[in-house]
Amino acid sequence: MSHISEILDFNQKFVENKEYEAYLTSRFPDKKMIIITCMDTRLVELLPKAMNFKNGDVKVIKNAGAVISQPFGSVMRSVMVALYELNAEEVIVVGHHGCGMAALNADHMINSIKERGISEEVLSTLENSGIKLTKWLRGFDSIQEGVIQTVELIKRHPLLPPGVPVHGMIMDPTTGALELVSEGYTSN
């Protein structure tokens, strides 16, 4: 049985048994917060438990490394939508120890891209179009650096409403312990 078949079979029973009722909420975050965090599998259930939020409490945006690399990209657009349309009032960037983005090697990944069937011609076209894959696939030297850079990018964004606190935290992906590395209430 494929993963998709398993998901669809489970989902049918989930809906038939009305298990969704335990998760009913509105699209507006009750705690008026946006959490930007890493897509690491260890954080899927640990992060909400360690931060004491449940379905409906916060908007969660996940990507590799909890990094916003483009000030006008899709992650920052999601932040703006949450702030302007969904009543969010605060942002927390949560990185974690042992993040794969800290060890990301652009050259290694480009080799993997080639091994998986992407041609030199495609890579050359991207490079000649101004897309520098080695820059785009760059990680960060330390998790603290990555979190602080993202916090600063958000805080300096020209569309960020005045007075919105932007915080930075680092989580231990084993215990869930949080370390505050940038507190946004005093820096506004």
mmCIF file of C-alpha atoms in Angstrom:
data_model
loop_
_atom_site.group_PDB
_atom_site.id
_atom_site.type_symbol
_atom_site.label_atom_id
_atom_site.label_comp_id
_atom_site.label_asym_id
_atom_site.label_seq_id
_atom_site.Cartn_x
_atom_site.Cartn_y
_atom_site.Cartn_z
ATOM 1 C CA MET A 1 0.000 0.000 0.000
ATOM 2 C CA SER A 2 1.358 3.444 -0.890
ATOM 3 C CA HIS A 3 1.712 6.335 1.527
ATOM 4 C CA ILE A 4 -1.057 8.193 -0.329
ATOM 5 C CA SER A 5 -3.425 5.219 -0.015
ATOM 6 C CA GLU A 6 -2.663 4.991 3.714
ATOM 7 C CA ILE A 7 -3.344 8.711 4.139
ATOM 8 C CA LEU A 8 -6.618 8.571 2.233
ATOM 9 C CA ASP A 9 -7.816 5.454 4.103
ATOM 10 C CA PHE A 10 -6.982 7.031 7.443
ATOM 11 C CA ASN A 11 -8.589 10.317 6.416
ATOM 12 C CA GLN A 12 -11.840 8.648 5.441
ATOM 13 C CA LYS A 13 -12.136 7.112 8.909
ATOM 14 C CA PHE A 14 -11.032 10.381 10.556
ATOM 15 C CA VAL A 15 -13.860 12.270 8.832
ATOM 16 C CA GLU A 16 -16.462 9.506 9.306
ATOM 17 C CA ASN A 17 -15.688 9.391 13.052
ATOM 18 C CA LYS A 18 -15.821 13.223 13.256
ATOM 19 C CA GLU A 19 -12.380 13.315 14.859
ATOM 20 C CA TYR A 20 -11.906 16.752 13.299
ATOM 21 C CA GLU A 21 -14.309 18.246 15.849
ATOM 22 C CA ALA A 22 -11.513 18.372 18.435
ATOM 23 C CA TYR A 23 -9.628 20.763 16.137
ATOM 24 C CA LEU A 24 -12.367 23.187 15.163
ATOM 25 C CA THR A 25 -11.261 26.815 15.436
ATOM 26 C CA SER A 26 -11.242 29.996 13.370
ATOM 27 C CA ARG A 27 -8.556 31.212 10.982
ATOM 28 C CA PHE A 28 -7.575 33.960 13.434
ATOM 29 C CA PRO A 29 -4.832 33.064 15.938
ATOM 30 C CA ASP A 30 -6.200 33.193 19.504
ATOM 31 C CA LYS A 31 -2.801 34.148 20.946
ATOM 32 C CA LYS A 32 -2.254 36.676 18.109
ATOM 33 C CA MET A 33 1.205 35.313 17.336
ATOM 34 C CA ILE A 34 3.161 34.171 14.318
ATOM 35 C CA ILE A 35 5.775 31.471 14.814
ATOM 36 C CA ILE A 36 8.435 31.103 12.119
ATOM 37 C CA THR A 37 10.265 27.845 12.652
ATOM 38 C CA CYS A 38 12.198 25.098 10.956
ATOM 39 C CA MET A 39 10.631 22.221 9.041
ATOM 40 C CA ASP A 40 12.673 19.730 11.108
ATOM 41 C CA THR A 41 10.622 16.618 11.854
ATOM 42 C CA ARG A 42 11.583 16.717 15.530
ATOM 43 C CA LEU A 43 9.618 19.941 15.976
ATOM 44 C CA VAL A 44 6.276 18.836 14.524
ATOM 45 C CA GLU A 45 4.733 17.959 17.896
ATOM 46 C CA LEU A 46 7.480 19.094 20.281
ATOM 47 C CA LEU A 47 7.387 22.795 19.389
ATOM 48 C CA PRO A 48 3.662 23.352 20.099
ATOM 49 C CA LYS A 49 3.875 21.367 23.340
ATOM 50 C CA ALA A 50 7.040 23.145 24.518
ATOM 51 C CA MET A 51 5.569 26.569 23.697
ATOM 52 C CA ASN A 52 2.116 25.788 25.130
ATOM 53 C CA PHE A 53 0.020 26.321 22.053
ATOM 54 C CA LYS A 54 -2.663 24.233 20.462
ATOM 55 C CA ASN A 55 -4.640 24.246 17.230
ATOM 56 C CA GLY A 56 -6.009 27.748 16.681
ATOM 57 C CA ASP A 57 -3.573 29.585 18.964
ATOM 58 C CA VAL A 58 -0.896 30.748 16.504
ATOM 59 C CA LYS A 59 0.047 30.998 12.847
ATOM 60 C CA VAL A 60 2.986 28.691 12.122
ATOM 61 C CA ILE A 61 5.261 29.206 9.124
ATOM 62 C CA LYS A 62 7.823 26.443 8.549
ATOM 63 C CA ASN A 63 10.779 26.338 6.203
ATOM 64 C CA ALA A 64 14.376 25.144 6.148
ATOM 65 C CA GLY A 65 16.203 26.745 9.069
ATOM 66 C CA ALA A 66 13.437 29.196 10.050
ATOM 67 C CA VAL A 67 15.203 31.616 7.716
ATOM 68 C CA ILE A 68 13.654 34.426 5.737
ATOM 69 C CA SER A 69 16.068 34.940 2.874
ATOM 70 C CA GLN A 70 13.909 37.146 0.650
ATOM 71 C CA PRO A 71 12.357 40.276 2.190
ATOM 72 C CA PHE A 72 9.619 40.163 -0.454
ATOM 73 C CA GLY A 73 9.341 36.378 -0.787
ATOM 74 C CA SER A 74 6.515 34.060 0.205
ATOM 75 C CA VAL A 75 7.516 33.688 3.868
ATOM 76 C CA MET A 76 7.532 37.437 4.468
ATOM 77 C CA ARG A 77 4.266 37.760 2.543
ATOM 78 C CA SER A 78 2.754 35.205 4.928
ATOM 79 C CA VAL A 79 3.976 37.269 7.891
ATOM 80 C CA MET A 80 2.347 40.385 6.432
ATOM 81 C CA VAL A 81 -0.937 38.570 5.748
ATOM 82 C CA ALA A 82 -1.016 37.314 9.341
ATOM 83 C CA LEU A 83 -0.274 40.811 10.711
ATOM 84 C CA TYR A 84 -2.617 42.797 8.476
ATOM 85 C CA GLU A 85 -5.444 40.359 7.729
ATOM 86 C CA LEU A 86 -5.511 37.790 10.528
ATOM 87 C CA ASN A 87 -5.059 39.907 13.673
ATOM 88 C CA ALA A 88 -1.591 38.675 14.624
ATOM 89 C CA GLU A 89 0.344 41.162 16.744
ATOM 90 C CA GLU A 90 3.668 39.485 17.518
ATOM 91 C CA VAL A 91 6.342 37.395 15.746
ATOM 92 C CA ILE A 92 8.643 34.728 17.191
ATOM 93 C CA VAL A 93 11.444 33.174 15.118
ATOM 94 C CA VAL A 94 12.350 29.765 16.562
ATOM 95 C CA GLY A 95 15.496 28.018 15.349
ATOM 96 C CA HIS A 96 16.887 24.862 16.903
ATOM 97 C CA HIS A 97 20.172 23.242 17.821
ATOM 98 C CA GLY A 98 21.459 20.679 15.340
ATOM 99 C CA CYS A 99 19.772 22.388 12.388
ATOM 100 C CA GLY A 100 20.693 21.018 8.973
ATOM 101 C CA MET A 101 20.888 24.543 7.553
ATOM 102 C CA ALA A 102 23.957 25.174 9.718
ATOM 103 C CA ALA A 103 25.733 22.361 7.897
ATOM 104 C CA LEU A 104 24.255 22.973 4.440
ATOM 105 C CA ASN A 105 26.927 22.702 1.790
ATOM 106 C CA ALA A 106 25.785 24.289 -1.492
ATOM 107 C CA ASP A 107 28.339 22.407 -3.610
ATOM 108 C CA HIS A 108 27.280 19.063 -2.126
ATOM 109 C CA MET A 109 23.635 19.860 -2.756
ATOM 110 C CA ILE A 110 24.330 20.931 -6.344
ATOM 111 C CA ASN A 111 26.081 17.578 -6.875
ATOM 112 C CA SER A 112 22.996 15.828 -5.457
ATOM 113 C CA ILE A 113 20.813 17.855 -7.827
ATOM 114 C CA LYS A 114 22.902 16.628 -10.749
ATOM 115 C CA GLU A 115 22.830 13.028 -9.490
ATOM 116 C CA ARG A 116 19.017 13.190 -9.299
ATOM 117 C CA GLY A 117 18.805 14.072 -12.998
ATOM 118 C CA ILE A 118 18.927 17.856 -13.331
ATOM 119 C CA SER A 119 21.097 18.631 -16.339
ATOM 120 C CA GLU A 120 24.106 20.909 -16.555
ATOM 121 C CA GLU A 121 22.118 22.848 -19.153
ATOM 122 C CA VAL A 122 19.396 23.690 -16.623
ATOM 123 C CA LEU A 123 21.980 24.676 -14.006
ATOM 124 C CA SER A 124 23.829 26.808 -16.553
ATOM 125 C CA THR A 125 20.589 28.514 -17.628
ATOM 126 C CA LEU A 126 19.825 29.368 -13.999
ATOM 127 C CA GLU A 127 23.314 30.763 -13.420
ATOM 128 C CA ASN A 128 23.131 32.792 -16.654
ATOM 129 C CA SER A 129 19.754 34.147 -15.543
ATOM 130 C CA GLY A 130 21.320 35.625 -12.427
ATOM 131 C CA ILE A 131 20.359 32.837 -10.029
ATOM 132 C CA LYS A 132 23.462 32.012 -8.026
ATOM 133 C CA LEU A 133 22.698 28.557 -6.658
ATOM 134 C CA THR A 134 25.672 28.613 -4.285
ATOM 135 C CA LYS A 135 24.211 31.746 -2.658
ATOM 136 C CA TRP A 136 20.601 30.530 -2.756
ATOM 137 C CA LEU A 137 21.538 27.186 -1.185
ATOM 138 C CA ARG A 138 23.711 28.738 1.510
ATOM 139 C CA GLY A 139 23.028 27.923 5.140
ATOM 140 C CA PHE A 140 24.325 29.787 8.172
ATOM 141 C CA ASP A 141 27.374 29.439 10.385
ATOM 142 C CA SER A 142 25.475 29.240 13.678
ATOM 143 C CA ILE A 143 21.856 28.837 14.660
ATOM 144 C CA GLN A 144 22.022 32.027 16.727
ATOM 145 C CA GLU A 145 23.293 33.914 13.658
ATOM 146 C CA GLY A 146 20.456 32.500 11.538
ATOM 147 C CA VAL A 147 17.767 33.437 14.066
ATOM 148 C CA ILE A 148 19.128 36.939 14.652
ATOM 149 C CA GLN A 149 19.475 37.630 10.908
ATOM 150 C CA THR A 150 15.840 36.652 10.351
ATOM 151 C CA VAL A 151 14.658 38.704 13.332
ATOM 152 C CA GLU A 152 16.559 41.730 12.012
ATOM 153 C CA LEU A 153 15.195 41.275 8.479
ATOM 154 C CA ILE A 154 11.644 41.291 9.847
ATOM 155 C CA LYS A 155 12.267 44.253 12.158
ATOM 156 C CA ARG A 156 13.736 46.336 9.302
ATOM 157 C CA HIS A 157 11.001 45.445 6.816
ATOM 158 C CA PRO A 158 9.401 48.617 5.456
ATOM 159 C CA LEU A 159 5.893 47.149 5.755
ATOM 160 C CA LEU A 160 6.185 45.924 9.355
ATOM 161 C CA PRO A 161 3.622 47.833 11.417
ATOM 162 C CA PRO A 162 5.261 50.046 14.056
ATOM 163 C CA GLY A 163 5.459 48.492 17.506
ATOM 164 C CA VAL A 164 5.197 44.829 16.449
ATOM 165 C CA PRO A 165 7.480 42.823 18.759
ATOM 166 C CA VAL A 166 9.793 40.412 16.937
ATOM 167 C CA HIS A 167 11.538 37.838 19.127
ATOM 168 C CA GLY A 168 14.150 35.163 18.482
ATOM 169 C CA MET A 169 14.483 31.831 20.270
ATOM 170 C CA ILE A 170 16.517 28.658 19.955
ATOM 171 C CA MET A 171 15.008 25.308 20.913
ATOM 172 C CA ASP A 172 16.679 22.116 22.000
ATOM 173 C CA PRO A 173 15.071 19.548 19.660
ATOM 174 C CA THR A 174 15.432 16.815 22.267
ATOM 175 C CA THR A 175 14.054 18.447 25.419
ATOM 176 C CA GLY A 176 12.084 21.382 23.997
ATOM 177 C CA ALA A 177 14.016 23.827 26.203
ATOM 178 C CA LEU A 178 13.861 27.376 24.817
ATOM 179 C CA GLU A 179 16.565 30.037 24.938
ATOM 180 C CA LEU A 180 15.602 33.651 24.238
ATOM 181 C CA VAL A 181 18.239 35.230 21.976
ATOM 182 C CA SER A 182 16.371 38.364 20.940
ATOM 183 C CA GLU A 183 13.578 39.883 23.003
ATOM 184 C CA GLY A 184 11.349 42.135 20.944
ATOM 185 C CA TYR A 185 9.491 44.136 23.606
ATOM 186 C CA THR A 186 12.423 46.332 24.601
ATOM 187 C CA SER A 187 13.886 46.733 21.114
ATOM 188 C CA ASN A 188 10.819 48.469 19.626
#
